[in-house]
Coordinates of C-alpha atoms and ligand atoms in Angstrom, one line a residue:
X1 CA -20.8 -5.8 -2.0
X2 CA -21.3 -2.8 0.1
X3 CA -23.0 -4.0 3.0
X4 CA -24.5 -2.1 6.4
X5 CA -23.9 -3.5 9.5
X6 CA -26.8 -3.3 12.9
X7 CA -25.9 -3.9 15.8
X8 CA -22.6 -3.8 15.0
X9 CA -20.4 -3.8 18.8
X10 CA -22.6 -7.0 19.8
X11 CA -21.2 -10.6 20.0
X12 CA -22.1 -11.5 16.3
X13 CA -21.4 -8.5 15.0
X14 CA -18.1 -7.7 16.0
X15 CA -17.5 -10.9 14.5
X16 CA -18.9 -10.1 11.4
X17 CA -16.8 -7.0 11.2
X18 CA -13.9 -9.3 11.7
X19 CA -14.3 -11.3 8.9
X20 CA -16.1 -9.6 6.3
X21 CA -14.4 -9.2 2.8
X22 CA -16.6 -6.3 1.0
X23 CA -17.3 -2.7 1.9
X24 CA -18.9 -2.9 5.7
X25 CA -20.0 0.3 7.2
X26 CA -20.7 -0.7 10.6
X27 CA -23.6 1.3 13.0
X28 CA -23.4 0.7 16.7
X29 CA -26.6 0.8 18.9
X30 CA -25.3 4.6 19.9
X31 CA -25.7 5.6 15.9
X32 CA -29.0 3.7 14.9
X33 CA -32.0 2.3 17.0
X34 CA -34.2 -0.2 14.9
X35 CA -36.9 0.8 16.6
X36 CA -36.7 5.1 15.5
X37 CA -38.2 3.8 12.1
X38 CA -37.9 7.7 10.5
X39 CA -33.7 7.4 11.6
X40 CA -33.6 4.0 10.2
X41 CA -35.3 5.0 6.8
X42 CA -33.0 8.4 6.7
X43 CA -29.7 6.4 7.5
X44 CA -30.4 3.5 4.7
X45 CA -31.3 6.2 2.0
X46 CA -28.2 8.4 2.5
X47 CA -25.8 5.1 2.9
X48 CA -27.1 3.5 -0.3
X49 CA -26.1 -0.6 0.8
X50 CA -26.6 -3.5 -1.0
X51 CA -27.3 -5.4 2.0
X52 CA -28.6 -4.4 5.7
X53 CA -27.3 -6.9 8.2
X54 CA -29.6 -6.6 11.3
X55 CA -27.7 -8.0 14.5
X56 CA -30.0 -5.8 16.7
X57 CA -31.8 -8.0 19.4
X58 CA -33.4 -7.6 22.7
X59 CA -32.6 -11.0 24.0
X60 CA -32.4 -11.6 28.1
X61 CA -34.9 -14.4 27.8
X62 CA -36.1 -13.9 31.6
X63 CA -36.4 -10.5 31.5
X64 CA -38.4 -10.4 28.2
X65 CA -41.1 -12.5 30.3
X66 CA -42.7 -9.8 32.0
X67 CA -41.6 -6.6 29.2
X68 CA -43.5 -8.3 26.5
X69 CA -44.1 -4.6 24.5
X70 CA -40.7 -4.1 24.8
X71 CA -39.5 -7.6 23.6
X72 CA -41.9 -7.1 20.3
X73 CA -40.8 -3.6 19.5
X74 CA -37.4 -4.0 18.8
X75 CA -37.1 -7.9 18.3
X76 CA -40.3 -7.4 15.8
X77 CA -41.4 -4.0 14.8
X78 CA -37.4 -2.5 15.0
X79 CA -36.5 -5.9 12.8
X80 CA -39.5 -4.5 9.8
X81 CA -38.6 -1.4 10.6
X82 CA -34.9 -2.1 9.3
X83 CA -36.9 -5.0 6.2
X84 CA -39.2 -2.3 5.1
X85 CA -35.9 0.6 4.7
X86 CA -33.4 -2.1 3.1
X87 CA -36.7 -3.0 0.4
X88 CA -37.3 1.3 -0.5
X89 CA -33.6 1.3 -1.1
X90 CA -33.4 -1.9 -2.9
X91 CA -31.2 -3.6 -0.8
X92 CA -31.4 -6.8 0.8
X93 CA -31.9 -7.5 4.2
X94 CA -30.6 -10.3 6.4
X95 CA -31.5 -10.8 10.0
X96 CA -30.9 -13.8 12.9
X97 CA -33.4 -15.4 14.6
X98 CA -33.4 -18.4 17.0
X99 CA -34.1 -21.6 17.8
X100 CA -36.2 -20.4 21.0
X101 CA -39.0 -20.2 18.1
X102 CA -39.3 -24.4 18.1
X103 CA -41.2 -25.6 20.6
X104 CA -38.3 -28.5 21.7
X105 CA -40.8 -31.2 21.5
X106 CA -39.8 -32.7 17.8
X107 CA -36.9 -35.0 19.4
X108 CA -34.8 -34.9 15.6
X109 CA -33.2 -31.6 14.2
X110 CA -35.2 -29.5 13.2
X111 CA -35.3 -28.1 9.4
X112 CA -36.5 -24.6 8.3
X113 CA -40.3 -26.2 6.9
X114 CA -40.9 -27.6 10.4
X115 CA -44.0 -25.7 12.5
X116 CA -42.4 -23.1 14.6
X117 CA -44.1 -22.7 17.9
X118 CA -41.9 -21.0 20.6
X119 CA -42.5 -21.6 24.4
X120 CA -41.4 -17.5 25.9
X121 CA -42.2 -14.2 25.0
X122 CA -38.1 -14.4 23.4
X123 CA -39.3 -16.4 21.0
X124 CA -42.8 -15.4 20.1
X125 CA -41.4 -11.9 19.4
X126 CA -38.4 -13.6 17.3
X127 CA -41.2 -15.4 15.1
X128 CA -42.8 -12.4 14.5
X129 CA -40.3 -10.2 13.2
X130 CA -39.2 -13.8 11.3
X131 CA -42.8 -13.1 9.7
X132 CA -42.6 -9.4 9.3
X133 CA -39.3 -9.4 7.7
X134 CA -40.4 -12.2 4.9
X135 CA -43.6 -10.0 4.5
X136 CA -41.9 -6.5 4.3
X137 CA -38.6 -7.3 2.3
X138 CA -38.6 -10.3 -0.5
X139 CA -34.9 -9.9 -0.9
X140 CA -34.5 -11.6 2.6
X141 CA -31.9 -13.8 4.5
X142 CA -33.7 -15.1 7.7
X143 CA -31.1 -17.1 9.6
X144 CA -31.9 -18.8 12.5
X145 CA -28.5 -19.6 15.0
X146 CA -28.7 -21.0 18.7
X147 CA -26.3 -20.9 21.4
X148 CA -23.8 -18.2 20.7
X149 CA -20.8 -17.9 21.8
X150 CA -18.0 -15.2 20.7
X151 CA -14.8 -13.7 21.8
X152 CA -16.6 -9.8 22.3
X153 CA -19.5 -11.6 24.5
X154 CA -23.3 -11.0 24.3
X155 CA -23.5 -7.3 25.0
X156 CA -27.5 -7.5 25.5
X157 CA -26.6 -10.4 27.9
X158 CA -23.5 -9.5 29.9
X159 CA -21.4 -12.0 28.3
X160 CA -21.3 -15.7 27.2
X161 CA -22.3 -18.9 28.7
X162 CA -18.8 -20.0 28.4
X163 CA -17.4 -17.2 30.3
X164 CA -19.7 -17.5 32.8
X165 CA -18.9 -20.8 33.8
X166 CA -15.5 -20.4 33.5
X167 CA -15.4 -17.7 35.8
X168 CA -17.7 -19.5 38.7
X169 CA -15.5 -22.2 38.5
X170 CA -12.4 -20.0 38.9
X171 CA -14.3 -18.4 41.8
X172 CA -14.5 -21.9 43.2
X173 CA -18.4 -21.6 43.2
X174 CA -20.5 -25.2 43.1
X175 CA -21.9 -25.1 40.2
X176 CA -25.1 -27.0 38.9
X177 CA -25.7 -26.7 34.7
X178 CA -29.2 -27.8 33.2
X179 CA -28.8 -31.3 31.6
X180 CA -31.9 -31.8 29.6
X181 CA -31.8 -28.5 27.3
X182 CA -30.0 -29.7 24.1
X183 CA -28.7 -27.7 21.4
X184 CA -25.8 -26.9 18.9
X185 CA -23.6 -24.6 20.9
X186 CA -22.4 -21.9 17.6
X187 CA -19.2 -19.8 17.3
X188 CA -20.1 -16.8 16.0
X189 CA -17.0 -16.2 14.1
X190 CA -18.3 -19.2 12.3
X191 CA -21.7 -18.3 12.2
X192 CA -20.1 -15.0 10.4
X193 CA -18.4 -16.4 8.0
X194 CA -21.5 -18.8 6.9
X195 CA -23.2 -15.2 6.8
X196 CA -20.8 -13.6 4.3
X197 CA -21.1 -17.1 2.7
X198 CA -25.1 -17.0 1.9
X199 CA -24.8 -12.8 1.3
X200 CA -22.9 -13.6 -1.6
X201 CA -25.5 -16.3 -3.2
X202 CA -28.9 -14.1 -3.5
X203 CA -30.8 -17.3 -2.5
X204 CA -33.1 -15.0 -0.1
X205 CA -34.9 -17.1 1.8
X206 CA -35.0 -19.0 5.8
X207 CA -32.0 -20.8 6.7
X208 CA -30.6 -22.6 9.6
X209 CA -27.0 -22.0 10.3
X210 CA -25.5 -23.6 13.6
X211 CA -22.1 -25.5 14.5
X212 CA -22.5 -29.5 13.7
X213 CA -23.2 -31.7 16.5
X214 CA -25.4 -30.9 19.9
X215 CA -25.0 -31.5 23.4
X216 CA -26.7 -30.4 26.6
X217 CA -25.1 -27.3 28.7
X218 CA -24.5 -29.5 31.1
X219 CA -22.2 -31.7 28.9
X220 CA -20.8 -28.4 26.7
X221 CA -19.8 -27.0 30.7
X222 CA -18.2 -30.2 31.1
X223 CA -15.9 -30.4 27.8
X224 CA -15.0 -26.3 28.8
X225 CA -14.0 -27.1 32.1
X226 CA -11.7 -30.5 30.9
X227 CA -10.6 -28.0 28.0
X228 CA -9.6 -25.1 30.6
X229 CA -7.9 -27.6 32.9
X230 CA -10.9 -26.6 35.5
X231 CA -12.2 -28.8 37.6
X232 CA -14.8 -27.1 40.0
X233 CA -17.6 -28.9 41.7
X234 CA -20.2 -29.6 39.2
X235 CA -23.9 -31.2 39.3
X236 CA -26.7 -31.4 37.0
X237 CA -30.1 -30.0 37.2
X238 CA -33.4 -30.2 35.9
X239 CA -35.0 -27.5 33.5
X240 CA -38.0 -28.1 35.9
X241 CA -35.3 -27.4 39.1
X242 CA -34.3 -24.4 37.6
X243 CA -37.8 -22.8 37.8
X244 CA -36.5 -20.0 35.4
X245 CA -39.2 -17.2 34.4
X246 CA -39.0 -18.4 30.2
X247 CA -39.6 -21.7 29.4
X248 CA -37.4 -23.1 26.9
X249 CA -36.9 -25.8 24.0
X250 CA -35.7 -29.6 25.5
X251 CA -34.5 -30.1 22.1
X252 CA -33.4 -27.7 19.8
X253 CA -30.8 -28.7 17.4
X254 CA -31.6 -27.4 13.9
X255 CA -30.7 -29.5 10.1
X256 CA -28.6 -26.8 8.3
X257 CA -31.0 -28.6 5.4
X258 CA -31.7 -25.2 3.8
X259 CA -28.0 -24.1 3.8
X260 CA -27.0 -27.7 2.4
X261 CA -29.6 -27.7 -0.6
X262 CA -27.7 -24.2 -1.9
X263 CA -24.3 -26.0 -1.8
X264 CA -22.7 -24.8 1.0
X265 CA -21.4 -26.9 3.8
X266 CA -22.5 -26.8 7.5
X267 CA -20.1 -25.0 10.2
X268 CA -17.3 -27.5 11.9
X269 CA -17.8 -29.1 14.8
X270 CA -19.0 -27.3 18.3
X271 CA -16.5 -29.1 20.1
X272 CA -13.7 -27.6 17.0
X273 CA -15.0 -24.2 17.5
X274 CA -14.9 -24.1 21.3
X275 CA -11.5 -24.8 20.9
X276 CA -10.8 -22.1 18.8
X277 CA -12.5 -19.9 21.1
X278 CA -11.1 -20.9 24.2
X279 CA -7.7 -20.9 22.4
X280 CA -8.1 -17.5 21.3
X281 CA -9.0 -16.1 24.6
X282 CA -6.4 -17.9 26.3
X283 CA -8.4 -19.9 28.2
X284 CA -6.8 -23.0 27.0
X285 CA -5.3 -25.5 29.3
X286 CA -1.5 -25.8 28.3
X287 CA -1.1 -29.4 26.6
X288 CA -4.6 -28.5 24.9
X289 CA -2.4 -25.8 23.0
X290 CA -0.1 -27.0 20.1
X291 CA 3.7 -26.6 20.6
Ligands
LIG1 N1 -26.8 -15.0 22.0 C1 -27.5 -16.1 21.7 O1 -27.3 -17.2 22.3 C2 -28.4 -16.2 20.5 C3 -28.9 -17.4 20.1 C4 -29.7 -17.4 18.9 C5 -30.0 -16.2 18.2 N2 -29.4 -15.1 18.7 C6 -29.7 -13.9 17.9 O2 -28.4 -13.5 17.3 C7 -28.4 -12.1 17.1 C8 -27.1 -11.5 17.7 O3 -27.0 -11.9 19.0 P1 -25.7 -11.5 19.9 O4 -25.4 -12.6 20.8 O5 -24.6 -11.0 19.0 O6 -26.3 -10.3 20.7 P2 -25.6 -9.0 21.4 O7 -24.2 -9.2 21.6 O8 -26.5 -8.6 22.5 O9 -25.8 -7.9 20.2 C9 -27.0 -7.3 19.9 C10 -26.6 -5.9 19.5 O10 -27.8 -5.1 19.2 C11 -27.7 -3.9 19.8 N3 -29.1 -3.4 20.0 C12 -29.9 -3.8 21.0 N4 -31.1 -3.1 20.8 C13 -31.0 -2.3 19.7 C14 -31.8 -1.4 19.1 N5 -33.0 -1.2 19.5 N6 -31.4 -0.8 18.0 C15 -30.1 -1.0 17.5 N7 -29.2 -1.9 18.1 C16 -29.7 -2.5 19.2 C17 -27.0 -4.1 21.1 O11 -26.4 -2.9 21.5 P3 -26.4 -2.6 23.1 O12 -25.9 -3.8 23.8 O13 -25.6 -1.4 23.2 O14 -27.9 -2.3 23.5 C18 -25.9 -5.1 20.6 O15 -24.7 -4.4 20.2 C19 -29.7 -11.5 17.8 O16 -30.6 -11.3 16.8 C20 -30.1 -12.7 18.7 O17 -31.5 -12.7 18.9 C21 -28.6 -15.0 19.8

């Protein structure tokens, strides 16, 4: 399948390029901005894909707070933008969303039919291209992921929550880690490969695609720290202590139902992946590695 790749240098997408089987022509933020909707049309009618893989994403969830027209022109009109070119040049399109469009309050995974109502501007402007994309483009993956975490690091973010806290604890700074957000933490090497997985079915439609299990950041700090051989000074904290601009889900683990129904099997375990990642990077305490 000759596929075209947005957003192509950020944390997901340098993993897609890593693991992707067919033809992948891959278009940086430098080549292609979602939100030039002329450039977008002209780049998808010369290149001809099958599929249009939109990693693009404006996503510093505090700073979206107060740039609400930004946050909805490229996380919503870029995303239709990029739906509306894949559908005049018959090709599919496929594009992440988030769990920051659930309102946390549910207190059991949430699956794809549950009522989406998000709590920042992140997430109202994720739901929106969410609709704009099923409106403009019916050949359309919708996959919503939570919690990334990859060896290139959130570009739009300055990195990864795991690299952050190993390198306060390595600085020897206290540290204090929200204990009552709840999520599944997702590799996004995994979270590729699920990707080429469901490209490869034509079952368009909304999916959630996370690693198994959930745990708070506190608790996901706590299991990097034991797995890094770290032991820094570390408390919890209260999503209320924090006081941080975005509000955010309590609860926000998603049921891969939609993925399940269509026969393919949920990503390993976050606490599997995080060890691949940590072994990859070399962040691995030494008897965590295999001789
Ligand atoms: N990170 C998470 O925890 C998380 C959780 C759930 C869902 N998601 C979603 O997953 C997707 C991938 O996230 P990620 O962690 O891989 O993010 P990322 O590393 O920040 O990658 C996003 C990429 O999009 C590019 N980009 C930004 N604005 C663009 C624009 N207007 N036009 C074209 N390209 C643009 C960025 O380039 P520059 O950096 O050069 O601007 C970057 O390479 C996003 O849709 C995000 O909303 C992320």
């Amino acid at each position: 399948m000759r596929a075209l790749l947005i957003g192509s240098k950020g944390q997901l997408g340098s993993d897609l390029r890593r693991v992707w089987s067919g033809e992948l022509i891959s278009l940086p933020h430098d080549d292609i901005d979602v939100c030039n909707r002329d450039r977008v049309f002209a780049v998808l009618s010369r290149e001809r894909p099958e599929l249009v893989i939109n990693c693009a994403a404006y996503h510093r969830v505090d700073e979206l707070e107060s740039n609400v027209l930004r946050a909805f022109e490229v996380n919503a009109v870029g995303a239709k933008n990029v739906a509306d070119a894949a559908r005049e040049a018959d090709a599919a399109v496929m594009w992440i969303s988030t769990d920051y469009v659930f309102d946390g309050e549910k207190g059991t995974p949430y699956v794809e039919t549950d009522l989406p109502r998000p709590l920042s501007v992140y997430g109202a402007s994720k739901l929106a291209g969410e609709h704009l994309v099923r409106q403009s483009n019916p050949k359309h993956y919708v996959v919503r992921s939570s919690s990334l975490f990859g060896v290139a690091g959130a570009s739009g973010k300055g990195g990864n929550f795991v690299e952050t806290m190993i390198r306060k604890a390595r600085e020897g700074e206290p540290l204090r880690v929200v204990d009552d957000q709840t999520s599944s933490p997702t590799l996004t090497l995994d979270l590729a490969e699920k990707l080429q997985e469901l490209a490869g079915t034509s079952r368009y439609g909304l999916y959630h695609v996370t690693n198994s299990g959930q745990v708070s950041w506190f608790h996901f700090a706590a299991r990097i720290f034991e797995l890094c051989g770290l032991s820094p000074s570390m408390t919890s904290m209260s999503t209320d202590e924090l006081a941080a601009p975005a509000r955010r889900p309590r609860f926000s683990v998603m049921e891969n139902a939609a993925l399940k129904s269509i026969g393919i099997e949920q990503a390993r375990s976050w606490q599997d992946a995080l060890e691949a990642y940590l072994r990859e990077k070399g962040h691995l305490k030494a008897a965590a590695t295999p001789a």
